[in-house]
Coordinates of C-alpha atoms in Angstrom, one line a residue:
K70 CA 0.0 0.0 0.0
G71 CA 2.9 2.4 0.8
C72 CA 4.5 1.8 -2.7
L73 CA 1.2 2.2 -4.5
G74 CA 0.3 5.3 -2.5
A75 CA 3.6 6.9 -3.3
I76 CA 3.2 6.2 -7.0
N77 CA -0.5 7.3 -7.2
N78 CA 0.5 10.6 -5.6
V79 CA 2.8 11.1 -8.6
T80 CA 0.4 9.9 -11.2
K81 CA -2.4 12.2 -9.9
N82 CA -0.1 15.1 -10.5
K83 CA 0.8 14.0 -13.9
Y84 CA -2.3 12.3 -15.2
E85 CA -4.9 13.7 -12.8
A86 CA -6.0 10.1 -12.1
A87 CA -4.8 7.1 -10.0
I88 CA -3.6 4.0 -11.8
N89 CA -5.8 0.9 -11.2
I90 CA -3.6 -1.9 -10.0
D91 CA -4.5 -5.2 -8.4
F92 CA -2.0 -6.8 -6.1
K93 CA -1.8 -10.5 -5.5
I94 CA 0.4 -12.6 -3.2
N95 CA 0.8 -16.2 -4.2
I96 CA 1.1 -18.5 -1.1
N97 CA 0.6 -21.9 -2.7
D98 CA 3.1 -22.0 -5.5
E99 CA 6.1 -23.7 -4.0
S100 CA 6.5 -25.9 -7.1
N101 CA 6.5 -23.0 -9.6
K102 CA 9.7 -21.3 -8.7
S103 CA 10.2 -19.7 -12.1
K104 CA 7.2 -17.5 -11.7
K105 CA 8.3 -15.4 -8.7
Y106 CA 6.9 -12.0 -9.8
T107 CA 5.0 -10.6 -12.7
S108 CA 3.2 -7.4 -13.9
D109 CA 0.5 -7.5 -16.5
I110 CA -2.3 -5.5 -18.1
N111 CA -5.8 -6.6 -19.0
D112 CA -8.8 -4.5 -19.9
N113 CA -6.9 -1.3 -18.9
R114 CA -6.4 -2.7 -15.4
Y115 CA -2.9 -3.6 -14.2
K116 CA -2.0 -6.5 -12.0
I117 CA 1.2 -7.2 -10.0
E118 CA 1.6 -10.7 -8.7
I119 CA 4.4 -11.7 -6.3
S120 CA 5.2 -15.2 -4.9
Q121 CA 5.8 -15.7 -1.2
I122 CA 8.9 -17.6 -2.4
I123 CA 10.6 -14.3 -3.0
Y124 CA 10.0 -13.2 0.5
K125 CA 11.2 -16.5 1.9
D126 CA 14.3 -16.6 -0.1
I127 CA 15.4 -13.0 0.8
Q128 CA 14.3 -13.4 4.4
S129 CA 16.4 -16.6 4.7
F130 CA 19.5 -14.8 3.3
Y131 CA 19.2 -12.0 5.9
N132 CA 18.5 -14.4 8.8
H133 CA 21.8 -16.1 8.0
A134 CA 23.8 -13.0 7.1
L135 CA 22.7 -10.7 10.0
N136 CA 23.3 -12.7 13.2
N137 CA 25.9 -12.9 15.9
V138 CA 28.0 -15.3 13.7
N139 CA 28.5 -12.6 11.0
C140 CA 29.2 -9.5 13.1
D141 CA 31.5 -8.1 10.4
Y142 CA 28.6 -7.9 8.0
F143 CA 26.5 -6.0 10.5
S144 CA 29.4 -3.7 11.2
F145 CA 29.8 -3.1 7.4
L146 CA 26.2 -2.1 7.0
T147 CA 26.1 0.2 10.0
G148 CA 29.3 2.0 9.5
G149 CA 31.4 0.3 12.1
N150 CA 28.9 -0.2 14.9
A151 CA 29.4 -3.1 17.2
Y152 CA 26.9 -6.0 16.9
N153 CA 24.0 -6.2 19.3
D154 CA 20.8 -8.3 19.0
N155 CA 18.4 -5.3 19.2
D156 CA 20.0 -3.4 16.4
A157 CA 20.5 -6.5 14.3
K158 CA 16.8 -7.3 14.5
I159 CA 15.9 -3.7 13.4
I160 CA 18.4 -3.6 10.5
R161 CA 17.3 -7.1 9.4
S162 CA 13.7 -5.9 9.2
L163 CA 14.7 -2.7 7.5
I164 CA 16.8 -4.3 4.8
L165 CA 14.1 -7.0 4.2
E166 CA 11.5 -4.2 3.8
L167 CA 13.9 -2.4 1.4
S168 CA 14.4 -5.5 -0.7
M169 CA 10.7 -6.2 -1.1
K170 CA 10.0 -2.5 -1.9
F171 CA 12.6 -2.7 -4.6
I172 CA 10.7 -5.5 -6.2
M173 CA 7.4 -3.7 -5.9
F174 CA 8.7 -0.4 -7.2
H175 CA 10.4 -2.2 -10.1
E176 CA 7.1 -3.7 -11.2
L177 CA 5.4 -0.3 -10.6
G178 CA 8.1 1.2 -12.8
H179 CA 7.0 -1.0 -15.7
I180 CA 3.5 0.2 -15.2
Y181 CA 4.0 3.9 -14.5
N182 CA 6.5 4.3 -17.4
G183 CA 4.2 2.6 -19.9
H184 CA 6.3 -0.5 -20.5
L185 CA 3.4 -2.9 -20.5
R186 CA 1.4 -0.8 -22.9
Y187 CA 4.4 -0.5 -25.1
T188 CA 5.2 -4.2 -25.3
T189 CA 1.5 -5.2 -25.9
S190 CA 0.8 -2.4 -28.4
D191 CA -0.5 -3.4 -31.8
N192 CA 2.3 -1.2 -33.2
I193 CA 5.1 -3.1 -31.5
S194 CA 6.3 -4.7 -34.8
Q195 CA 6.7 -1.2 -36.2
Y196 CA 8.8 -0.2 -33.2
I197 CA 11.0 -3.3 -33.7
N198 CA 11.4 -2.6 -37.5
K199 CA 12.3 1.0 -36.7
I200 CA 15.0 -0.1 -34.3
L201 CA 16.4 -2.6 -36.8
R202 CA 16.5 0.0 -39.6
A203 CA 18.3 2.5 -37.3
N204 CA 20.9 -0.1 -36.2
K205 CA 21.1 -2.2 -39.3
D206 CA 24.8 -2.9 -39.3
Y207 CA 24.9 -3.7 -35.6
Y208 CA 22.1 -6.3 -35.7
M209 CA 23.2 -7.8 -39.0
N210 CA 26.7 -8.4 -37.7
K211 CA 25.3 -9.9 -34.5
A212 CA 23.0 -12.2 -36.5
L213 CA 25.8 -13.4 -38.7
R214 CA 27.8 -14.4 -35.7
M215 CA 25.0 -16.7 -34.6
N216 CA 23.7 -20.0 -36.0
E217 CA 23.4 -19.5 -39.8
S218 CA 20.8 -22.2 -40.1
K219 CA 18.2 -20.0 -38.4
D220 CA 15.9 -17.6 -40.2
I221 CA 18.0 -14.4 -40.4
N222 CA 14.9 -12.2 -40.1
K223 CA 13.7 -14.1 -37.0
V224 CA 17.2 -13.8 -35.4
L225 CA 17.2 -10.0 -36.1
E226 CA 13.7 -9.6 -34.5
T227 CA 14.5 -11.7 -31.5
E228 CA 17.7 -9.8 -30.8
A229 CA 15.9 -6.4 -31.1
V230 CA 13.2 -7.6 -28.7
Y231 CA 15.8 -8.8 -26.3
D232 CA 17.5 -5.4 -26.3
I233 CA 14.2 -3.5 -25.9
N234 CA 13.4 -5.6 -22.8
K235 CA 16.9 -4.9 -21.4
I236 CA 16.4 -1.2 -21.8
L237 CA 12.9 -1.4 -20.1
E238 CA 14.3 -3.4 -17.2
M239 CA 17.1 -0.9 -16.6
N240 CA 14.5 1.9 -16.8
A241 CA 12.3 0.1 -14.2
D242 CA 15.4 -0.3 -12.0
D243 CA 16.2 3.4 -12.2
F244 CA 12.5 4.2 -11.3
C245 CA 12.6 2.1 -8.1
I246 CA 16.1 2.9 -7.0
T247 CA 15.4 6.7 -7.2
R248 CA 12.3 6.3 -5.0
I249 CA 14.0 4.0 -2.4
I250 CA 17.0 6.3 -2.0
S251 CA 14.8 9.4 -1.7
E252 CA 12.5 7.8 0.9
Y253 CA 14.9 5.9 3.1
C254 CA 17.9 8.3 3.0
H255 CA 15.8 11.3 4.0
P256 CA 16.9 12.8 7.3
N257 CA 13.4 12.3 8.8
Y258 CA 13.5 8.6 8.2
I259 CA 17.1 8.2 9.5
N260 CA 16.0 10.0 12.7
Y261 CA 13.1 7.6 13.0
I262 CA 15.4 4.6 12.7
N263 CA 18.0 6.0 15.1
N264 CA 15.3 6.4 17.8
L265 CA 14.9 2.6 17.6
L266 CA 18.6 1.7 17.6
K267 CA 21.0 1.6 20.5
N268 CA 23.8 2.8 18.3
E269 CA 22.9 5.4 15.6
I270 CA 23.7 5.2 11.9
D271 CA 24.4 8.1 9.6
Y272 CA 23.3 9.0 6.1
F273 CA 26.1 7.0 4.4
S274 CA 25.2 3.9 6.4
M275 CA 21.6 4.2 5.4
A276 CA 22.6 4.6 1.8
R277 CA 24.8 1.5 2.1
I278 CA 21.9 -0.5 3.6
A279 CA 19.6 0.6 0.8
I280 CA 22.2 -0.3 -1.9
E281 CA 22.9 -3.6 -0.3
A282 CA 19.2 -4.4 -0.2
I283 CA 19.0 -3.7 -4.0
I284 CA 22.1 -5.9 -4.7
V285 CA 20.7 -8.8 -2.7
S286 CA 17.3 -8.5 -4.5
L287 CA 19.0 -8.6 -7.9
T288 CA 21.2 -11.5 -6.8
V289 CA 18.6 -13.7 -5.1
I290 CA 15.8 -13.4 -7.7
G291 CA 17.7 -12.5 -10.9
L292 CA 15.6 -9.4 -11.5
G293 CA 16.2 -7.8 -14.9
Y294 CA 16.7 -11.1 -16.7
N295 CA 13.1 -12.1 -16.9
N296 CA 10.8 -11.0 -19.7
L297 CA 8.2 -8.5 -18.7
S298 CA 5.5 -11.2 -19.1
D299 CA 7.3 -13.6 -16.8

């Protein structure tokens, strides 16, 4: 709700209307580990679906990484603070929240920036052809280095779509990273966290925690390598 509220505040200013988005958490899909998250559009209504497997995988990592056996990792995140159970518990909850928000904002980035409408547009083939024409030599050389038994036009189209998806993934990452840093590295939020901790952290430590959460999310679930429809 916090992620959606933040985005809708922006969209109301830009479009004078909130985006209709349905959220779904899958809790009974342990056997389908390839479908960890997805964003989709149907009848002008968006849907974001996230598996509990994501939460469990990331939570498991932090439970093992942030404990009294790995005091150095805690010290690294907090700018040299000595380990204590109270602060470790708070930092563990914080960085888990950051990781999950990264995933949510990433999918919201696809929606807010129009990626889903772009990739499902009736004119998508025209976009692909335009890209191929503008970068003819690059894609032709790339196709010739691949299996020559394949249909050259199919290879060209596949490579162009792959590059488009990479650009859209990077744009969605930029969307969510900007919002995470601006929210969690704000002085008011740092003061809020410091009121809970025994040993305070500074702006640089909070930025380090936020960046670490993003890196862990990217590593654990491979965000950015899935197609938008997966």
